[in-house]
Coordinates of N, CA, C and O in Angstrom, one line a residue:
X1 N 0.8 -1.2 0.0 CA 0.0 0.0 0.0 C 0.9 1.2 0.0 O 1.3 1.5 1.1
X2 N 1.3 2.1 -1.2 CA 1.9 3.1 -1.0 C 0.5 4.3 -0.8 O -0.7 4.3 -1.1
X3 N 1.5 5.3 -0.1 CA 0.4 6.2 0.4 C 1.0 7.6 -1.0 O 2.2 7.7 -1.4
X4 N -0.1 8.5 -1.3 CA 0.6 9.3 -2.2 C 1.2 10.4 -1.8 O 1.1 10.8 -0.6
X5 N 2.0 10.9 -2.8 CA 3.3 12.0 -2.2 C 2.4 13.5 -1.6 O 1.3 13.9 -2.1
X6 N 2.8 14.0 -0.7 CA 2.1 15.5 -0.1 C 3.0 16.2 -0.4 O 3.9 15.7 -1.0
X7 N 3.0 17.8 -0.2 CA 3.7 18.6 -0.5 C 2.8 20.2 0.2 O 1.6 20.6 0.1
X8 N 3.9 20.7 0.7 CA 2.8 22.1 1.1 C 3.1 23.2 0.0 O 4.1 23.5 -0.6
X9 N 1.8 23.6 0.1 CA 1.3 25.0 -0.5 C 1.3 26.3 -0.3 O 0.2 26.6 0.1
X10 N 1.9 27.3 -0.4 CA 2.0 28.5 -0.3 C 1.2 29.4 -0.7 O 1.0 29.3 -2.0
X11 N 0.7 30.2 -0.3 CA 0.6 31.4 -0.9 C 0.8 32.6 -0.6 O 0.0 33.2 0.2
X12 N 1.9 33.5 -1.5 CA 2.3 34.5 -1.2 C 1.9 35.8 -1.5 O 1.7 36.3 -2.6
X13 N 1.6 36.9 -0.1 CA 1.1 38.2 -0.6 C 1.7 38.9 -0.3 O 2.8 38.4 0.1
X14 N 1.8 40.4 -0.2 CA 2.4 41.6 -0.6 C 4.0 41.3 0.0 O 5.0 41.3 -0.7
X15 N 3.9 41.1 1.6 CA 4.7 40.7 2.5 C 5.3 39.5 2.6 O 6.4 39.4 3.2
X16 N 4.9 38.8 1.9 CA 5.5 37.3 2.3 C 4.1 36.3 2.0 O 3.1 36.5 1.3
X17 N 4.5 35.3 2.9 CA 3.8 34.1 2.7 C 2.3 34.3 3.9 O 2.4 34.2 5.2
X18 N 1.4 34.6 3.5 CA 0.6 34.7 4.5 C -0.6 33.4 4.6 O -1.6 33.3 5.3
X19 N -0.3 32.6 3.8 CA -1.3 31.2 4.5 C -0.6 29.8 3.7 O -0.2 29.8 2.5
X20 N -0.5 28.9 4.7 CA 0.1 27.8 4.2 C -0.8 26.6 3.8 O -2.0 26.8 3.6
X21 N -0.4 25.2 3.8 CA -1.5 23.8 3.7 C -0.8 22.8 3.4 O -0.6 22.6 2.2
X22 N -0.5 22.1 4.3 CA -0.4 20.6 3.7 C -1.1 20.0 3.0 O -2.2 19.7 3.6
X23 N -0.8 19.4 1.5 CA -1.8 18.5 0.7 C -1.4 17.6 0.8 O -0.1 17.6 0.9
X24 N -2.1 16.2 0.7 CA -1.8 15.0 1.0 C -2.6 14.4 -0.5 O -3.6 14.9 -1.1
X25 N -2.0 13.5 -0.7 CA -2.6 12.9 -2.2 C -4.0 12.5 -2.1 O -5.0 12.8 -2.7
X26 N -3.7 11.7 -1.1 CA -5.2 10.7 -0.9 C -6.5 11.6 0.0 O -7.7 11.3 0.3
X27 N -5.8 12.7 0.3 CA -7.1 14.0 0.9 C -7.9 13.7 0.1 O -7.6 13.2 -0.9
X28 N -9.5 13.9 0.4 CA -10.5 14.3 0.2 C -10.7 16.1 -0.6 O -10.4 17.2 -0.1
X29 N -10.9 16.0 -1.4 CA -11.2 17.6 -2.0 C -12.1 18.6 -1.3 O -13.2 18.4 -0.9
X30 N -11.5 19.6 -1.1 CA -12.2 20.5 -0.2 C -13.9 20.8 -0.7 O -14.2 21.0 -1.9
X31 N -14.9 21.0 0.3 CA -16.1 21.5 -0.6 C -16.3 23.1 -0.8 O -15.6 23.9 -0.3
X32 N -17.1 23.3 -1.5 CA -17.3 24.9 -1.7 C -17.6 25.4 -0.5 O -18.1 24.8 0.5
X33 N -17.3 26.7 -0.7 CA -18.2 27.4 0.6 C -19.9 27.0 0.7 O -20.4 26.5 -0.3
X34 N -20.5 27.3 1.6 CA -21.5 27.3 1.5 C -22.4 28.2 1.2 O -22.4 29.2 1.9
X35 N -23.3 28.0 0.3 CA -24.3 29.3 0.0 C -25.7 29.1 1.2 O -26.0 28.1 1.8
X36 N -26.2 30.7 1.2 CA -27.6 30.5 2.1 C -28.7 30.2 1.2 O -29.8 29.8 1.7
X37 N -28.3 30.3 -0.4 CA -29.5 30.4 -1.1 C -28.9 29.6 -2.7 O -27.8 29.4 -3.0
X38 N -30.0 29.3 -3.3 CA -29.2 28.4 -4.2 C -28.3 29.4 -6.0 O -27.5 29.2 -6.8
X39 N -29.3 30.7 -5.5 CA -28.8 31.5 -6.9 C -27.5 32.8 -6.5 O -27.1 33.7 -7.3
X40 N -27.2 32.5 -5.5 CA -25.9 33.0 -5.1 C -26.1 34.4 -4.9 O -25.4 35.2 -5.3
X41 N -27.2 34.6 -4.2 CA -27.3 36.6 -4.7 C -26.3 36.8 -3.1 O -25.4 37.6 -3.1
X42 N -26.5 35.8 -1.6 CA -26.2 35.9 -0.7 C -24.9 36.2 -0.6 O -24.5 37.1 0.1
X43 N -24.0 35.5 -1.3 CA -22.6 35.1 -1.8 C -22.5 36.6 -2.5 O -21.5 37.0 -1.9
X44 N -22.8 37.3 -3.1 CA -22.6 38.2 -3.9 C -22.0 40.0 -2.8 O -21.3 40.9 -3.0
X45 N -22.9 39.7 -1.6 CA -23.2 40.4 -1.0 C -22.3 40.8 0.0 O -22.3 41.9 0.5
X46 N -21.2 39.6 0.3 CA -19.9 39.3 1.4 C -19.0 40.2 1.1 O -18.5 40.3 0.0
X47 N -18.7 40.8 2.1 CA -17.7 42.2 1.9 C -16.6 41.5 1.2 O -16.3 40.3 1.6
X48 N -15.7 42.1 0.0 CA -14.6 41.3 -0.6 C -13.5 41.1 0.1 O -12.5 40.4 -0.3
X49 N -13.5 41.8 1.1 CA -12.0 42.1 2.1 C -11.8 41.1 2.8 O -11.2 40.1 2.7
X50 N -12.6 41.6 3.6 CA -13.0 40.3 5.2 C -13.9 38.9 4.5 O -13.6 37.8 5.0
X51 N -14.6 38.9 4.0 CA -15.4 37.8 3.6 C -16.2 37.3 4.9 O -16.6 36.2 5.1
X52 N -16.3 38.2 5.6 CA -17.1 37.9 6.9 C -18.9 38.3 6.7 O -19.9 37.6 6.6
X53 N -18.6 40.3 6.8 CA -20.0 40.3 6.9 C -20.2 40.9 5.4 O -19.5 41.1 4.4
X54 N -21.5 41.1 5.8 CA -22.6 41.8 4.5 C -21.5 43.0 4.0 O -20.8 43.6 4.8
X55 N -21.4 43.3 2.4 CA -20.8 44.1 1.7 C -21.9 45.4 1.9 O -23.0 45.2 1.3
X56 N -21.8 46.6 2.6 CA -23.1 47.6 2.4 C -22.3 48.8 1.7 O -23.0 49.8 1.4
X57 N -21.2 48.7 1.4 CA -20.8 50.1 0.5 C -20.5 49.3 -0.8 O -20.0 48.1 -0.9
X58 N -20.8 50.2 -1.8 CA -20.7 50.1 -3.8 C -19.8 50.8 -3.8 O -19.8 51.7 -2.9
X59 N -18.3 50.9 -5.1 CA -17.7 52.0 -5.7 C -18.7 52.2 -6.7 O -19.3 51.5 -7.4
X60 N -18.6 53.6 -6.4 CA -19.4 54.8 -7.1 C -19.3 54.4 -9.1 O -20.2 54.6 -9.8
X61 N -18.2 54.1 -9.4 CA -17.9 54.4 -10.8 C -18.5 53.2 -11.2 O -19.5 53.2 -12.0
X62 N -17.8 52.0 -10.5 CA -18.1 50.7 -11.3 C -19.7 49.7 -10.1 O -20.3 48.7 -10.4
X63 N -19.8 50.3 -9.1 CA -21.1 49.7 -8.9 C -21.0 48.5 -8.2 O -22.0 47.9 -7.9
X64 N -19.7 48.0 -8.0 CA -19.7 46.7 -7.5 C -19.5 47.1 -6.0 O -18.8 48.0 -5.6
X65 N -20.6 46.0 -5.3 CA -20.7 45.8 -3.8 C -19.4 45.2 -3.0 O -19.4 44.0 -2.7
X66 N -18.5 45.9 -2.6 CA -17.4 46.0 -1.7 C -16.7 45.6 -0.6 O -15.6 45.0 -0.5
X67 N -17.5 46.2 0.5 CA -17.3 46.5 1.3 C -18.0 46.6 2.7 O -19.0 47.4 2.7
X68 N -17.7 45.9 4.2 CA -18.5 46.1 5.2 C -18.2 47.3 5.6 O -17.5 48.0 4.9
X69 N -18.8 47.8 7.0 CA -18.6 49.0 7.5 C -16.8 49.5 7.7 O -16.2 50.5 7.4
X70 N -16.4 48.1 8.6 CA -15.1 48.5 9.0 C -13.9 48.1 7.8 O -12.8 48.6 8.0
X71 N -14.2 47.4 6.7 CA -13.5 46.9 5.9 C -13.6 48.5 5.3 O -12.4 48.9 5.2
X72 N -14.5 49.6 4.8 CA -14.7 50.8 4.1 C -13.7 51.5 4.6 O -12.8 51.9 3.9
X73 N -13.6 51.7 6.2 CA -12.5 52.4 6.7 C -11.3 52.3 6.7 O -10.5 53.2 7.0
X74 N -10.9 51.1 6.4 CA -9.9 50.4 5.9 C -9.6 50.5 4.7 O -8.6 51.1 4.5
X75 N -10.1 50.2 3.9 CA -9.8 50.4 2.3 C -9.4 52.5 2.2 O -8.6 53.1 1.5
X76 N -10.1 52.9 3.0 CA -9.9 54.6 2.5 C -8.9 55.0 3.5 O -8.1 55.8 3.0
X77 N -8.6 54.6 4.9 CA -7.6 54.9 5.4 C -5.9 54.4 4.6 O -5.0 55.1 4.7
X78 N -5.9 53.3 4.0 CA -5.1 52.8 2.9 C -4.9 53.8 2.0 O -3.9 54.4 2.1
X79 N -6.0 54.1 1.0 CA -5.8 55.0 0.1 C -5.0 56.6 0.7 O -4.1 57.2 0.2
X80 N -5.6 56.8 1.3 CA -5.2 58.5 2.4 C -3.6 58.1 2.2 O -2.8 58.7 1.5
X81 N -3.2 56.9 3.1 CA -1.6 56.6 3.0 C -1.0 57.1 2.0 O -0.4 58.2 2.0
X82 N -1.2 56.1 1.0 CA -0.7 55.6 -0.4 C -0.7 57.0 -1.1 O 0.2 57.2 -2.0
X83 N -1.8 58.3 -0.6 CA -1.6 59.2 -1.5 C -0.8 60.3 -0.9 O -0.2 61.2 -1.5
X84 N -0.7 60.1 1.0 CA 0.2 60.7 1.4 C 1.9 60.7 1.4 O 2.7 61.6 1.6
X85 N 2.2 59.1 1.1 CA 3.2 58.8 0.7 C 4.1 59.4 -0.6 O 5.1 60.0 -0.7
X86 N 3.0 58.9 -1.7 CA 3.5 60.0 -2.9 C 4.0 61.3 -3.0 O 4.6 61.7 -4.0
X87 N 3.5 62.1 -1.9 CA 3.4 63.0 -1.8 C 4.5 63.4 -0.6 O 4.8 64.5 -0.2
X88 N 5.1 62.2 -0.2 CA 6.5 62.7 0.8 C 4.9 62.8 2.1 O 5.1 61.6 2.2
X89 N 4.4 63.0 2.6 CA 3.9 63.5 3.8 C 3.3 62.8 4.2 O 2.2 63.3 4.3
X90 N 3.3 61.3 4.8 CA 2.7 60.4 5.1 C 2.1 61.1 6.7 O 0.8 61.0 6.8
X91 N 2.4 61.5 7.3 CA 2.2 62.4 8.7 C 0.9 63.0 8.8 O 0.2 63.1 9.8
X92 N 0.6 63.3 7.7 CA -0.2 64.2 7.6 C -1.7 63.6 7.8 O -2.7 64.3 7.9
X93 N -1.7 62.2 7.8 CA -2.7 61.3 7.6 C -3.1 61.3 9.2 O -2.3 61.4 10.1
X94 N -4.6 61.3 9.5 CA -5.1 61.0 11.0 C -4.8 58.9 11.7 O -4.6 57.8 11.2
X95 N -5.0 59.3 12.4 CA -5.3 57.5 12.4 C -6.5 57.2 12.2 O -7.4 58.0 12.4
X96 N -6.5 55.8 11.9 CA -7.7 55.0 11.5 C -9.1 55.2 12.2 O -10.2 55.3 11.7
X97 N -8.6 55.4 13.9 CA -10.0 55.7 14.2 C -10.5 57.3 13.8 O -11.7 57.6 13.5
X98 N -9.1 58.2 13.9 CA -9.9 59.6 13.6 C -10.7 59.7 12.6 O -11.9 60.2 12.8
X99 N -10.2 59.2 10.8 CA -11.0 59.2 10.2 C -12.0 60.1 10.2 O -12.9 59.8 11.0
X100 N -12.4 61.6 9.4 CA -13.8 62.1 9.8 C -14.8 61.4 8.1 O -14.6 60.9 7.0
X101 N -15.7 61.9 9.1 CA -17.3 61.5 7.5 C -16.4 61.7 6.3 O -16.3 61.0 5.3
X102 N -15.9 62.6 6.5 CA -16.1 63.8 5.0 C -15.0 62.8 4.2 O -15.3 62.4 3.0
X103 N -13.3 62.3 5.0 CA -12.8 61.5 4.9 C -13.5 60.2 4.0 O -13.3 60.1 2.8
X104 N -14.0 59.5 4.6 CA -15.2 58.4 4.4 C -16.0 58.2 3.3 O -16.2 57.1 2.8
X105 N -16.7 59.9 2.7 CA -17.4 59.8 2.0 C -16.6 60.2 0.8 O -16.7 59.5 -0.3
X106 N -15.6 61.4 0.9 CA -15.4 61.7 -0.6 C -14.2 61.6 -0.7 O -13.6 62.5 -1.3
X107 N -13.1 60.2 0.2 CA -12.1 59.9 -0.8 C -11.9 59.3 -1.9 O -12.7 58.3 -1.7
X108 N -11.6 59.1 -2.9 CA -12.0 58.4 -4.1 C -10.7 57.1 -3.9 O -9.6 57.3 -3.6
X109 N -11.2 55.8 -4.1 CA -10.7 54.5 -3.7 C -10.4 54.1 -5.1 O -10.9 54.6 -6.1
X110 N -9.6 52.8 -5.0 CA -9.4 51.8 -6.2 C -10.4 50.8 -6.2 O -10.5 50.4 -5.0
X111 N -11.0 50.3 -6.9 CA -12.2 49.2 -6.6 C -11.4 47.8 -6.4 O -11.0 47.1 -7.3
X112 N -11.5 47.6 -5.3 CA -10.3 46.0 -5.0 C -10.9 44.9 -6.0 O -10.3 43.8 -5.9
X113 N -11.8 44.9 -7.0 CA -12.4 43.9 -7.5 C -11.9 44.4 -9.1 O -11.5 43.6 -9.9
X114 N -12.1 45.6 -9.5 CA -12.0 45.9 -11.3 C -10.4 47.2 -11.0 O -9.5 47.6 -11.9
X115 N -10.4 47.6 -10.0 CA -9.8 48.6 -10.0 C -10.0 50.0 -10.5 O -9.1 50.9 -10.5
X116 N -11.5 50.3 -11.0 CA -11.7 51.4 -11.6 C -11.7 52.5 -10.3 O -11.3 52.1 -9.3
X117 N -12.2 53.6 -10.5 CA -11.8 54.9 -9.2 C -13.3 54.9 -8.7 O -14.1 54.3 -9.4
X118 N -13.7 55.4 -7.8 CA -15.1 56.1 -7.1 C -15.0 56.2 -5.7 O -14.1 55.7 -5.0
X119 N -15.8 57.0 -5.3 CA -16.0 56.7 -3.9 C -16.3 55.9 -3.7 O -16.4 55.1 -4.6
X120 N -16.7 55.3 -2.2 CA -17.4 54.9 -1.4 C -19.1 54.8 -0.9 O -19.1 54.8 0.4
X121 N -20.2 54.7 -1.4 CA -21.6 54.8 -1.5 C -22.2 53.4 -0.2 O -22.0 52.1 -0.1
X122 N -22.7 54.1 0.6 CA -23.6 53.2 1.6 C -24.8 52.8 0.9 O -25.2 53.8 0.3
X123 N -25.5 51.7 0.7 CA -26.7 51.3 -0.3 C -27.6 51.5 0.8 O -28.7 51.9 0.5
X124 N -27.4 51.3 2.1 CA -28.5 51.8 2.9 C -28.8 53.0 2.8 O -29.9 53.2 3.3
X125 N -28.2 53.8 2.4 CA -28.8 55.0 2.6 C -28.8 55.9 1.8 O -28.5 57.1 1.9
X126 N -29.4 55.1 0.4 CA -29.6 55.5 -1.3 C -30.7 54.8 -1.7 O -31.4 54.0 -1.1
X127 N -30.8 55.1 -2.8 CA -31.5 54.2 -3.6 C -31.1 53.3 -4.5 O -31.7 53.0 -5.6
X128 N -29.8 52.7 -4.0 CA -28.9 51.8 -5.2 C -29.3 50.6 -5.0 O -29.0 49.7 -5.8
X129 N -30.2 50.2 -3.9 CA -30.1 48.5 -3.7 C -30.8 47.6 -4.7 O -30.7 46.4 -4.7

């Protein structure tokens, strides 16, 4: 009875190696995530960052649903950096909790999914849903 060859898996992000796996030949194939519903609108909805909760902010340009509350502040506290950095003045940036609204609403983000530009749009509190 030979057993089949394993080998671990990497995969690497910005930083380095951030999640590993041993595969084993004779493993079992992993199943899909699970959906709540069979036409996937639920799955559609999962913030793209965290994959935890409900996505409730859209980029403005391209429309695609993003983002949970705390994942939004993150994604635009990111961008504030990245544009402070260019700019030599990273300093100038508040921290994550300061963040104000105005911050929130009209920095214009990369869309983590197409990359096109927009803000940030809450669908609760529009008429986009």
């Amino acid at each position: 009875d030979r057993s089949a060859p394993s080998f671990v898996a990497a995969v690497a992000g910005g930083g380095g190696v951030v999640a590993s796996a041993t595969v084993l030949g004779n493993a079992a194939p992993m199943a899909a995530p699970k959906k709540a519903s069979d036409d996937g609108s639920d799955e559609e909805k999962l913030c793209v960052c965290c994959m935890e909760q409900d996505a409730v902010f859209i980029v403005k340009g391209c429309r695609h649903s993003v983002a949970c509350t705390p994942c939004r502040r993150r994604l635009v506290y990111r961008q504030l950096r990245l544009r402070a950095a260019e700019g030599g003045r990273p300093s100038d940036v508040p921290p994550m909790r300061a963040l104000t609204t105005s911050h929130l609403e009209r920095t214009v983000i990369s869309c983590p999914l197409c990359r096109s530009e927009g803000t940030l749009l809450d669908v609760r509190k529009s008429h986009l849903r």
